[in-house]
C-alpha positions as a Markdown table, in Angstrom:
| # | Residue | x | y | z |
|---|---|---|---|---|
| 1 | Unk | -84.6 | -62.3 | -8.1 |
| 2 | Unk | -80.7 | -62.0 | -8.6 |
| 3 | Unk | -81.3 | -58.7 | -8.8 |
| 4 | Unk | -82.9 | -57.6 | -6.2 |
| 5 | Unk | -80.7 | -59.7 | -4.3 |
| 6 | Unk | -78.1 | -57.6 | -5.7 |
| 7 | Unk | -79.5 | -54.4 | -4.8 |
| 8 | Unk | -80.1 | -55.4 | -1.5 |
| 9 | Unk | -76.3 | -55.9 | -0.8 |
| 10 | Unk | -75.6 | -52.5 | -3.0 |
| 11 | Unk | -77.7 | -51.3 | 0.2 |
| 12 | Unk | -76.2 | -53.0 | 2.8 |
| 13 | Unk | -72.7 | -51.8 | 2.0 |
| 14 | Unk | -71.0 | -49.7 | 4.9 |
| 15 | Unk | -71.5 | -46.1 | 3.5 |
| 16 | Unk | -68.7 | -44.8 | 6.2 |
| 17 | Unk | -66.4 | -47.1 | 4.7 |
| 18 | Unk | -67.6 | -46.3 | 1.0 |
| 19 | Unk | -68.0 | -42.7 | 1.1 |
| 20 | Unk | -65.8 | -42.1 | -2.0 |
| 21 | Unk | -67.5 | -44.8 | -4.0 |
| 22 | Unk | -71.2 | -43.5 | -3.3 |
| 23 | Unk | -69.9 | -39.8 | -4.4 |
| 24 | Unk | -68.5 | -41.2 | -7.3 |
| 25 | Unk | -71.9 | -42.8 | -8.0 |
| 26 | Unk | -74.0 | -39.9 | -8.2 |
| 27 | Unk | -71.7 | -37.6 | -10.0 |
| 28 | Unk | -71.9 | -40.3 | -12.8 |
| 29 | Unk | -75.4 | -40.4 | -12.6 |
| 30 | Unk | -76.0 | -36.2 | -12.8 |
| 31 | Unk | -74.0 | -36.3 | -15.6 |
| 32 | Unk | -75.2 | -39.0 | -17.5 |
| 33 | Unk | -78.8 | -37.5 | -16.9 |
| 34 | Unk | -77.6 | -34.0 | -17.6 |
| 35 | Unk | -76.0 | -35.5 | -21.2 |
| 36 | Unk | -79.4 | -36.8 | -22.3 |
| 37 | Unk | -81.1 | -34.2 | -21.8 |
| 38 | Unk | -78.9 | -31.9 | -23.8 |
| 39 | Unk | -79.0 | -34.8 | -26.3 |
| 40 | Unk | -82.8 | -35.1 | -26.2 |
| 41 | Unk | -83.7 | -31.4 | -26.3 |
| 42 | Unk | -80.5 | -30.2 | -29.3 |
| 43 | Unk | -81.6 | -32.8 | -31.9 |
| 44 | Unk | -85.0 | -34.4 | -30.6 |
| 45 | Unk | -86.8 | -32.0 | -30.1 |
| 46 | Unk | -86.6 | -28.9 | -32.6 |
| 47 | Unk | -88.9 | -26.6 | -31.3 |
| 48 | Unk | -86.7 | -26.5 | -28.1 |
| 49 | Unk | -84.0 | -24.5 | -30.4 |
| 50 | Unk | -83.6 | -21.4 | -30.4 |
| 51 | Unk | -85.3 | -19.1 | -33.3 |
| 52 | Unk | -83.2 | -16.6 | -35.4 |
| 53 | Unk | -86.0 | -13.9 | -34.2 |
| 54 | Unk | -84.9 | -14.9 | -30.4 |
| 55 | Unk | -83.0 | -12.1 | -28.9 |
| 56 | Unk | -79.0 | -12.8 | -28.7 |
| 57 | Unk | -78.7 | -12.3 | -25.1 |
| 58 | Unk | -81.1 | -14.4 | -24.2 |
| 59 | Unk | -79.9 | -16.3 | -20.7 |
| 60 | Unk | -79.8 | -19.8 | -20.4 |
| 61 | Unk | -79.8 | -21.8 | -17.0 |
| 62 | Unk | -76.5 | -23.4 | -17.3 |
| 63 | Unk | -76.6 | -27.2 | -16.2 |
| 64 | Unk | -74.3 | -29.2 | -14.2 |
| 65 | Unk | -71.9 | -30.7 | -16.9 |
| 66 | Unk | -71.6 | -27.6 | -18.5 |
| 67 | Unk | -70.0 | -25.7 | -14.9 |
| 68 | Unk | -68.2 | -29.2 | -15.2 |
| 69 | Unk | -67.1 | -28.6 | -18.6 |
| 70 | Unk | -66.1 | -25.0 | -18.6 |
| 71 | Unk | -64.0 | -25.6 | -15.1 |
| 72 | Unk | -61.2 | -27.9 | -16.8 |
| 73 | Unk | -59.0 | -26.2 | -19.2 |
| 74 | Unk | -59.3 | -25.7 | -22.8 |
| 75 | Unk | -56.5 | -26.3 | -25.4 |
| 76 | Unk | -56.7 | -24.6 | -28.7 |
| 77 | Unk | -54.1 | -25.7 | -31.3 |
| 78 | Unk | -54.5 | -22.6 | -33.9 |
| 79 | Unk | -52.4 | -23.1 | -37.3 |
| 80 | Unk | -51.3 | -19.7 | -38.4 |
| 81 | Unk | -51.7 | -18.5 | -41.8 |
| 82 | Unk | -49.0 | -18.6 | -44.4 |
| 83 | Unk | -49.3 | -14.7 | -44.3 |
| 84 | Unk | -49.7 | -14.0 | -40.5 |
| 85 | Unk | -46.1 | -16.2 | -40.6 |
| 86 | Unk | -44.2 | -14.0 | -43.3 |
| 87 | Unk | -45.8 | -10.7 | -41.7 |
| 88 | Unk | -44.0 | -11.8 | -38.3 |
| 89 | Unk | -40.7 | -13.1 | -40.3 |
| 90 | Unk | -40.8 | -9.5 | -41.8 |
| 91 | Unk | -41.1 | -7.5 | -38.7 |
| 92 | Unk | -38.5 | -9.8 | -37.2 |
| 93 | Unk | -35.7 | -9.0 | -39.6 |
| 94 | Unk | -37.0 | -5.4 | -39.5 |
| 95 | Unk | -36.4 | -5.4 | -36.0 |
| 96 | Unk | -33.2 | -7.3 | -36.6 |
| 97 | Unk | -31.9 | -4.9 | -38.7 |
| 98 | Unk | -33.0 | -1.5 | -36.2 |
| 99 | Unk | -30.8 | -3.8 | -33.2 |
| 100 | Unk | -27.7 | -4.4 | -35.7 |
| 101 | Unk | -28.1 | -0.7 | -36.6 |
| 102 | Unk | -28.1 | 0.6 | -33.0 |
| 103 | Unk | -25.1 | -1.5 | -32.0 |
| 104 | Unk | -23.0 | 0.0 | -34.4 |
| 105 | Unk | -24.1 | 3.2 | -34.2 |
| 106 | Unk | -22.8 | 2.4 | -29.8 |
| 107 | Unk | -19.7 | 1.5 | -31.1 |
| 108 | Unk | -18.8 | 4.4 | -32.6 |
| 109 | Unk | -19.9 | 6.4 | -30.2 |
| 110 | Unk | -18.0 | 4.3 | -28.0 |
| 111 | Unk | -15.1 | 4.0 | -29.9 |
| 112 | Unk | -15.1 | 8.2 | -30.1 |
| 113 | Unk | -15.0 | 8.5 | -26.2 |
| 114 | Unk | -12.0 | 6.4 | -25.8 |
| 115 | Unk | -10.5 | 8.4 | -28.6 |
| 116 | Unk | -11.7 | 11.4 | -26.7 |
| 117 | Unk | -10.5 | 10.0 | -23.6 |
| 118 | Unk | -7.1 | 9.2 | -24.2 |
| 119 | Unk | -6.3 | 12.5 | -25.6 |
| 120 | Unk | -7.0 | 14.0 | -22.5 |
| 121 | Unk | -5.1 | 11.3 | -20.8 |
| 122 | Unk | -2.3 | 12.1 | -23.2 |
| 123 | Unk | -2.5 | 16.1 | -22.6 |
| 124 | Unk | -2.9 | 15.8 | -19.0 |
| 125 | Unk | 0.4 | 13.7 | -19.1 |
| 126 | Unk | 2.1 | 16.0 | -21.0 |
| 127 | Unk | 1.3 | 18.5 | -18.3 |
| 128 | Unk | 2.2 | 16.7 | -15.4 |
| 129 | Unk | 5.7 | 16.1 | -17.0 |
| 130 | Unk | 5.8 | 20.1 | -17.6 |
| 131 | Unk | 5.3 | 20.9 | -14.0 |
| 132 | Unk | 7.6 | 18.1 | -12.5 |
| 133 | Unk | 11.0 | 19.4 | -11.4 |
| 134 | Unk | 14.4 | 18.3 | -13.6 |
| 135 | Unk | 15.8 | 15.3 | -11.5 |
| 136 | Unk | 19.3 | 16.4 | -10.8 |
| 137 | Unk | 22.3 | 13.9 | -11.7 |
| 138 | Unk | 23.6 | 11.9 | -7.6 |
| 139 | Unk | 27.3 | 11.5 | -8.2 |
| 140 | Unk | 27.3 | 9.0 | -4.9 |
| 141 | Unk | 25.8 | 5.3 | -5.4 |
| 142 | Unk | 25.5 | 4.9 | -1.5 |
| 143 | Unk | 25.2 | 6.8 | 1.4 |
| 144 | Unk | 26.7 | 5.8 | 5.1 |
| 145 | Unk | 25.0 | 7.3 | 7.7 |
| 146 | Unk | 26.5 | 7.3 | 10.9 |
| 147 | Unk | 25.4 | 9.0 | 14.7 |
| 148 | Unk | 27.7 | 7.8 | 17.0 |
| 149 | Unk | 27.7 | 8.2 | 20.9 |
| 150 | Unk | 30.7 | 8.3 | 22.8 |
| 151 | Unk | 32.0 | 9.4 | 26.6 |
| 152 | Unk | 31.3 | 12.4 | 27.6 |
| 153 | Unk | 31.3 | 14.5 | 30.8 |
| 154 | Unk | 28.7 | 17.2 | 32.6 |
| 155 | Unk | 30.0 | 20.7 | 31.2 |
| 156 | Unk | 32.7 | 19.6 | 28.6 |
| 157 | Unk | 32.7 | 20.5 | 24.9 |
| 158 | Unk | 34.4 | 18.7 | 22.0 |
| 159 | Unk | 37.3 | 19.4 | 22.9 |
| 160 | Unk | 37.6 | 16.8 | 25.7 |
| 161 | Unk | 38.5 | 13.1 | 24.8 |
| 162 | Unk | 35.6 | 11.4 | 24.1 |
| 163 | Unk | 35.6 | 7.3 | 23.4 |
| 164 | Unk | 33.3 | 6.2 | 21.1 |
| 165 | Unk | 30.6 | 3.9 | 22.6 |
| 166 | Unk | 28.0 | 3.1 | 20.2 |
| 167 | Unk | 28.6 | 2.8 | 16.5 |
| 168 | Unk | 26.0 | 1.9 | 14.1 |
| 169 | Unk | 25.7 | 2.9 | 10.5 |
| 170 | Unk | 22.7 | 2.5 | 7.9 |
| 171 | Unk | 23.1 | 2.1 | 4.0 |
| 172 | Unk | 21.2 | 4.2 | 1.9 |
| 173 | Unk | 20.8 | 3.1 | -1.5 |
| 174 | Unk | 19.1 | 4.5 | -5.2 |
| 175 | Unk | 16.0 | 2.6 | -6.0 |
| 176 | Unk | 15.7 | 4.4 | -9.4 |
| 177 | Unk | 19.2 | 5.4 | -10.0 |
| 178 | Unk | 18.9 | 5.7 | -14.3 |
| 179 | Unk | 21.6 | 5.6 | -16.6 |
| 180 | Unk | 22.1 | 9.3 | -16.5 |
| 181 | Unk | 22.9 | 9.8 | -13.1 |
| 182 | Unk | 19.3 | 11.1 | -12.4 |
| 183 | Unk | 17.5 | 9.8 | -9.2 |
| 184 | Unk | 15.0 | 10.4 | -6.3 |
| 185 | Unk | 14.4 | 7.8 | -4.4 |
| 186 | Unk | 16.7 | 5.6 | -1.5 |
| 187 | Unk | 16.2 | 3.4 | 0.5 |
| 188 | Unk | 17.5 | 1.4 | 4.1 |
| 189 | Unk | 19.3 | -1.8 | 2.7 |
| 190 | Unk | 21.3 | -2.8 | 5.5 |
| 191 | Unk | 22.3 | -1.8 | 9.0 |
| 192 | Unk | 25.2 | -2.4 | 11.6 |
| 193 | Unk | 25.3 | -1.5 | 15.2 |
| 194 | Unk | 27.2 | -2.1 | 18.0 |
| 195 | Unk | 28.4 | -1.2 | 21.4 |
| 196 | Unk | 32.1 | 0.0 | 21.7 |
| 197 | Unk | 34.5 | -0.8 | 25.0 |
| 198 | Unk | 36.2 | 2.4 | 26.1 |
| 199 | Unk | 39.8 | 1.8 | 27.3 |
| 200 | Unk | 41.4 | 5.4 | 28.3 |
| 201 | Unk | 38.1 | 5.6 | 30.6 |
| 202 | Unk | 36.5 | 2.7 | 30.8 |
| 203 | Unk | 34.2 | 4.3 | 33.5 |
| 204 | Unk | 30.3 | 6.0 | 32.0 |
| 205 | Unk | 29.4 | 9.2 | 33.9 |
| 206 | Unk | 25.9 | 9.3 | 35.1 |
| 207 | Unk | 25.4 | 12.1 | 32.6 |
| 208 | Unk | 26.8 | 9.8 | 29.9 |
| 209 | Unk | 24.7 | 7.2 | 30.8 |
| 210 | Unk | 21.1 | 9.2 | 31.5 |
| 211 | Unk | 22.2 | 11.2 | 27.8 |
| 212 | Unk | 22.6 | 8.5 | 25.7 |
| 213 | Unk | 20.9 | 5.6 | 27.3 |
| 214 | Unk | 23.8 | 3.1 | 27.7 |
| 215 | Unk | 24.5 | 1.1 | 30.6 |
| 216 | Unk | 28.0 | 0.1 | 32.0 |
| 217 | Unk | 27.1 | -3.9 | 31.6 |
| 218 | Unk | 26.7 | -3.0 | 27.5 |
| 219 | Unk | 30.2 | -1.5 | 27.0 |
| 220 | Unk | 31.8 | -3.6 | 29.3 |
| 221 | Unk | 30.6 | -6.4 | 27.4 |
| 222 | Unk | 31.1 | -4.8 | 24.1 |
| 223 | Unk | 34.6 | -5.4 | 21.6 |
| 224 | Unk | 37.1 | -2.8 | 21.9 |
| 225 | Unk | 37.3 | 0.1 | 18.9 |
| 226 | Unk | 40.4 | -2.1 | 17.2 |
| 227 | Unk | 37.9 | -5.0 | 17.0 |
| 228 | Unk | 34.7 | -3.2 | 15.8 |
| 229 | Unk | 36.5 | -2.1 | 13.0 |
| 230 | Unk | 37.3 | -5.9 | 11.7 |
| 231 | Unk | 33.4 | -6.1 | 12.2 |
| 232 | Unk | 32.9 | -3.2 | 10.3 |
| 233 | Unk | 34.6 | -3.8 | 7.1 |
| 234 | Unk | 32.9 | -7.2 | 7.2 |
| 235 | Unk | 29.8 | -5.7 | 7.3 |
| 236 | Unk | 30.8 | -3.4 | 4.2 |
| 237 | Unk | 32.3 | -6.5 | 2.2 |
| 238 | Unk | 29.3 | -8.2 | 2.9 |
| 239 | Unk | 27.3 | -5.8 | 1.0 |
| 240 | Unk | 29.7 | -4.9 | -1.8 |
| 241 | Unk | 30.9 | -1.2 | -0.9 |
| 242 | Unk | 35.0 | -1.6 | -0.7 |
| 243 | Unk | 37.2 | -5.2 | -1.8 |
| 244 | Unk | 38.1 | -7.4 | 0.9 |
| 245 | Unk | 41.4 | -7.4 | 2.1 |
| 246 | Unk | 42.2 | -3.8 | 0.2 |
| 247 | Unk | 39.7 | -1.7 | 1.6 |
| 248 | Unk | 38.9 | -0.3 | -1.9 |
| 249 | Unk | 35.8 | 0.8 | -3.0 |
| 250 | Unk | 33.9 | -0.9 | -5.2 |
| 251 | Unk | 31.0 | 1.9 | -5.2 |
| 252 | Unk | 31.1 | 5.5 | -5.0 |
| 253 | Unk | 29.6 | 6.0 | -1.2 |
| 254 | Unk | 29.4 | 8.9 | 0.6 |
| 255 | Unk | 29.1 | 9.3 | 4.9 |
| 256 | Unk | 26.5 | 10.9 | 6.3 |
| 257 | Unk | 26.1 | 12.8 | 10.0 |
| 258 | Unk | 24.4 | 15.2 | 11.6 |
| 259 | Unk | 27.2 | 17.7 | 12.0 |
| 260 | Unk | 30.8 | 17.3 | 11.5 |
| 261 | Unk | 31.4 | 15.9 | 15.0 |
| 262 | Unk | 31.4 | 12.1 | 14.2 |
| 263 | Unk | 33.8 | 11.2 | 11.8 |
| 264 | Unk | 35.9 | 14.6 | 12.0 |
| 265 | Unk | 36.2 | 14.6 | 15.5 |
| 266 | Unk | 35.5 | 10.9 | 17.1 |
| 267 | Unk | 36.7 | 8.7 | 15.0 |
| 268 | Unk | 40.0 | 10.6 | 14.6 |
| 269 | Unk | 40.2 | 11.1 | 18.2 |
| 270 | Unk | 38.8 | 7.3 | 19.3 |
| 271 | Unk | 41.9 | 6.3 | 16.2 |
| 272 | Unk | 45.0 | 8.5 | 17.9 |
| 273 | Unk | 43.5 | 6.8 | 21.7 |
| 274 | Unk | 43.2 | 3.2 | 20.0 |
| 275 | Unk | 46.7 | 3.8 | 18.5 |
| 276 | Unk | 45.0 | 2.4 | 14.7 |
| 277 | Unk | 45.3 | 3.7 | 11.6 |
| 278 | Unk | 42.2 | 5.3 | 10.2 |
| 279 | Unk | 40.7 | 2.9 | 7.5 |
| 280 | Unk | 41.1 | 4.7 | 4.0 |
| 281 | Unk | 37.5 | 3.4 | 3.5 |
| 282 | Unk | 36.9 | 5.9 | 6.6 |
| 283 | Unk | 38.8 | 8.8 | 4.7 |
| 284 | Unk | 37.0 | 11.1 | 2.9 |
| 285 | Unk | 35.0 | 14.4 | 3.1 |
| 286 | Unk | 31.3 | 14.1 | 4.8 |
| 287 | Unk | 27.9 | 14.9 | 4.6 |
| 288 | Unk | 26.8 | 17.6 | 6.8 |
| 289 | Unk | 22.7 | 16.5 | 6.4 |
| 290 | Unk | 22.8 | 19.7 | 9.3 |
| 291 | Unk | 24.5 | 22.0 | 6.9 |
| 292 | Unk | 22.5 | 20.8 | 3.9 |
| 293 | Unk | 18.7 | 21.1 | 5.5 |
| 294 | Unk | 20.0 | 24.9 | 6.3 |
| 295 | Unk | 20.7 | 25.2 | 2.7 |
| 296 | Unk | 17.7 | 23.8 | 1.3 |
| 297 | Unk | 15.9 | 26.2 | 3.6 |
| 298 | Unk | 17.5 | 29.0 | 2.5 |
| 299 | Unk | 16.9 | 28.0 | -0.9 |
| 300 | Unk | 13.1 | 28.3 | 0.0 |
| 301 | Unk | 13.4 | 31.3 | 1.2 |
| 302 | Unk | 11.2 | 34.6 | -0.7 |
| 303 | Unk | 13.5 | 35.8 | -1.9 |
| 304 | Unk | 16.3 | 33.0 | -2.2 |
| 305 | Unk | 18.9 | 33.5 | 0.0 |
| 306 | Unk | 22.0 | 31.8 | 1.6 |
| 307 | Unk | 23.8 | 30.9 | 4.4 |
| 308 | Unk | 26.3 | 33.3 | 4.3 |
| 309 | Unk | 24.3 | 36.3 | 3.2 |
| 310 | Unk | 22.3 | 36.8 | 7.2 |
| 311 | Unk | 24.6 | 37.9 | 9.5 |
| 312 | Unk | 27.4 | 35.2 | 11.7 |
| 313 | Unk | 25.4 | 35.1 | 15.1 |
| 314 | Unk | 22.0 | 34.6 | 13.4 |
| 315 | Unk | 23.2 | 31.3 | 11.3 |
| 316 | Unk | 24.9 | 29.9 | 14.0 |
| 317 | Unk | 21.7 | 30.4 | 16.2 |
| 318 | Unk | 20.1 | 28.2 | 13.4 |
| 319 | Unk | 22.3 | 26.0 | 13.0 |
| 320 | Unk | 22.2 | 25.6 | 16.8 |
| 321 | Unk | 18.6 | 25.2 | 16.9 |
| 322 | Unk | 18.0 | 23.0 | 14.4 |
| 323 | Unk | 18.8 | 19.0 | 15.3 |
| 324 | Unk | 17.6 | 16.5 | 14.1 |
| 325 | Unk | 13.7 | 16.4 | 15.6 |
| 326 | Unk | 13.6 | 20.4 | 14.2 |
| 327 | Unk | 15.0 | 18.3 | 10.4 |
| 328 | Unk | 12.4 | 16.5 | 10.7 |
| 329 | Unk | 9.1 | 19.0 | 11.2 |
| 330 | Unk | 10.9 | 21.4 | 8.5 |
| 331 | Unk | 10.9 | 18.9 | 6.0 |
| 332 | Unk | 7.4 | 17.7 | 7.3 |
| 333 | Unk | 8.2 | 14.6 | 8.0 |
| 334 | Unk | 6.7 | 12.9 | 11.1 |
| 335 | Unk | 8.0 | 13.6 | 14.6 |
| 336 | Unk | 11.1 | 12.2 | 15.5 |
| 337 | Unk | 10.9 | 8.3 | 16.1 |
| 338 | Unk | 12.7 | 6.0 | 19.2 |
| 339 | Unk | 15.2 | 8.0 | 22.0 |
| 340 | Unk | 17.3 | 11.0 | 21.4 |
| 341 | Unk | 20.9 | 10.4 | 21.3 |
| 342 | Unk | 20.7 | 6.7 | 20.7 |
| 343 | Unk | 22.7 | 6.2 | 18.0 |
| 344 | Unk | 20.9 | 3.4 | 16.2 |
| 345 | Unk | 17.8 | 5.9 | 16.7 |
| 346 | Unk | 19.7 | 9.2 | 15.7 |
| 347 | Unk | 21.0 | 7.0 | 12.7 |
| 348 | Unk | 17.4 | 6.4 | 11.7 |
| 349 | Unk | 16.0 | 9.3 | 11.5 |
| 350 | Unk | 19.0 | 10.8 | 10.1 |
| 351 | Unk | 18.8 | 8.7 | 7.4 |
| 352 | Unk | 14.8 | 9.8 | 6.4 |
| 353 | Unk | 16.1 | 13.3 | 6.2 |
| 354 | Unk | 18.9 | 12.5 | 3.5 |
| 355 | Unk | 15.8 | 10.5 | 1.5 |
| 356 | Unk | 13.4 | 13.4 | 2.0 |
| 357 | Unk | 16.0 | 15.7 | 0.8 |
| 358 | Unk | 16.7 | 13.2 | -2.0 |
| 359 | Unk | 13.0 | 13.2 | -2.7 |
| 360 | Unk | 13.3 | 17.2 | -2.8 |
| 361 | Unk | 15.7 | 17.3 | -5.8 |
| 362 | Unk | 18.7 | 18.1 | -3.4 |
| 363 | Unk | 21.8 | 17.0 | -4.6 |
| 364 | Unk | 23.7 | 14.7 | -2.0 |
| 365 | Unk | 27.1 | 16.1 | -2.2 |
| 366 | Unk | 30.0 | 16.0 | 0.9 |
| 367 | Unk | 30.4 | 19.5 | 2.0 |
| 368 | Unk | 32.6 | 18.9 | 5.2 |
| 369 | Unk | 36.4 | 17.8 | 5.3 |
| 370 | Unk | 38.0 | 15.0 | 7.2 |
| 371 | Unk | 41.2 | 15.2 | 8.3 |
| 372 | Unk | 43.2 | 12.2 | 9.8 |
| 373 | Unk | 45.6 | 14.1 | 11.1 |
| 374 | Unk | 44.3 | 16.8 | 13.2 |
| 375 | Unk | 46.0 | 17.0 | 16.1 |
| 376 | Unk | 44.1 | 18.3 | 20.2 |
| 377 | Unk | 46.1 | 19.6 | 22.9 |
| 378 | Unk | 45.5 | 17.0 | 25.2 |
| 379 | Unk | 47.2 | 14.6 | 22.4 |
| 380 | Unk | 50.7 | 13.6 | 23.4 |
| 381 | Unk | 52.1 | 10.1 | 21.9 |
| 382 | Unk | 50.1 | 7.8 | 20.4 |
| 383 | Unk | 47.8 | 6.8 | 22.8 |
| 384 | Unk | 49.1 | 8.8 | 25.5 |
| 385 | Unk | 46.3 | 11.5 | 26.7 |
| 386 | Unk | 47.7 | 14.6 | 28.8 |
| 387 | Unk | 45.6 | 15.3 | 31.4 |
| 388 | Unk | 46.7 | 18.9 | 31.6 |
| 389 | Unk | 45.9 | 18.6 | 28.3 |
| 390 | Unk | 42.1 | 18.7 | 28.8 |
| 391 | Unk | 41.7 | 22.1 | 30.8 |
């Protein structure tokens, strides 16, 4: 009776709420039916067995529990023989010893191609020092280059009084200078520039101011020549070139223009107007970078030649012809850089010639004479300029 009563409330269970537990019911019952019957018919019943006359490929209807069985994985823990384990050991230090083998035999071969290598590093060296030029030995430590602008006039020459107006200057220096003397490469270290106050005529032309590009407000604003020489020494102390106080020089410098015109003529001139004594760290002969670039030229010339071998009007045509922008595109440098005949700017690219020419092998020697002394026809006293002088 308890039983029934108990089967009755199996039955009256909510299967929608119970799904899971009535699925679970009958999978356990399929299999427990499937297991006896594999039980019952293996070891029960003998004649169920199969013969040894029966045919090997016979097919048997696979049951439930056995789909069951063969879905989940199997794990098969196989021991290996004591001789399948030193057959592997073997062929592992065989193949041990094939790997050590073919790494050294790569590092020989390796170490042969830097061998190889670095001879022909070594030879191709050696040639590039055979084809490089000898360095020559650059007696100068320093070089001053200088452009300066000064008064000027529509149709005069360099004859006429001019005042300087703009001085700036730009040191040059040896990057590689060796203990030889030998050397190739400068450099901009410093540079100074300033507006000069003319005093004889204090007056710009218009042609003086469209040429150079200074106004009237900048030089009358600007120190008088007297006074931009105090600033200049300064400047020159400052970066070691001549002793303070003494004006000596404390390094072998050299001064640098294009032409003779700016030391030679202006400075001597804007000295006798100024009534001062030229500086003896002004003194000295010049750098002609003109004079020099027409050299190097003729040098390159097929066959070599010189200035002085073509005839008078054709080297004075060249020399003529080429200023500084025509430097500049002989020596392939690029095109001339800021205004023409501003002096800072003049200054500049001045100064790239002497380091391309440097660069070249050229020795940087003076090749044009200063002298304090020379004397115009519009000079009387000191100071004193003759008007009639000047036609």
């Amino acid at each position: 009776m308890a039983m029934a009563d108990g089967f009755k409330s199996f039955l009256a269970i909510d299967p929608e709420n119970n799904i899971y537990w009535f699925i679970s019911i009958i999978i356990f019952l399929i299999a427990t039916g499937s297991l006896l019957r594999r039980v019952l018919l293996h070891k029960s019943y003998p004649a169920f067995q199969p013969t040894t006359n029966a045919p090997t490929n016979t097919y048997i209807q696979p049951t439930f529990l056995d789909s069951l069985i063969n879905f989940l994985p199997r794990l098969s823990l196989r021991k290996e023989s004591p001789q399948v384990t030193q057959e592997s050991n073997n062929s592992q230090s065989a193949s041990s010893s094939s790997s050590k083998m073919r790494y050294h035999r790569h590092r020989r071969r390796r170490s042969r191609g830097k061998k190889k290598q670095k001879a022909a590093e070594e030879s191709e060296t050696e040639s590039m020092e055979l084809v490089l030029p000898t360095l020559p030995k650059q007696p100068y430590d320093a070089f001053l280059v200088l452009d300066i602008e000064g008064t000027c006039k529509l149709g005069t020459d360099f004859n006429y009084p001019n005042e300087i107006i703009e001085l700036p200057v730009c040191i040059l220096e040896w990057k590689d200078k060796s203990e030889d003397g030998t050397a190739a490469t400068l450099e901009i270290v410093n540079e100074f520039r300033t507006f000069v106050k003319p005093t004889w005529r204090p007056q710009l032309s218009d042609f003086c101011k469209e040429l150079t590009g200074i106004s009237q407000e900048q030089v009358d604003a600007a120190p008088t020549f007297s006074e931009v020489l105090v600033h200049l020494e300064a400047f020159l102390v400052d970066n070691g070139l001549i002793e303070e106080g003494t004006g000596k020089r404390l390094k072998k410098f050299c001064w640098c223009s294009d032409g003779p015109f700016d030391i030679r003529d202006f400075v001597v001139k804007q000295c006798f107007i100024s009534q001062v004594e030229m500086p003896l760290w002004v003194q000295g002969d010049v750098l002609d970078v003109r004079s020099t670039v027409l050299q190097w030229m003729c040098a390159q010339a097929d066959p070599p030649t010189t200035p002085l071998s073509g005839t008078p009007p054709s080297i004075a045509a060249t020399r003529r012809a080429l200023n500084i922008a025509a430097q500049l595109q002989v020596l392939d440098l690029p095109p001339f850089e800021g205004r023409q005949h501003s002096g800072i700017d003049d200054t500049r690219n001045i100064a790239k010639v002497v380091t391309e020419l440097a660069r070249r092998g050229v020795c940087l020697l003076p090749n044009t004479a200063i002298l304090p002394g020379r004397r115009w026809r519009w000079m009387g006293k000191p100071g004193q300029v003759l008007e009639e002088g000047m036609i």
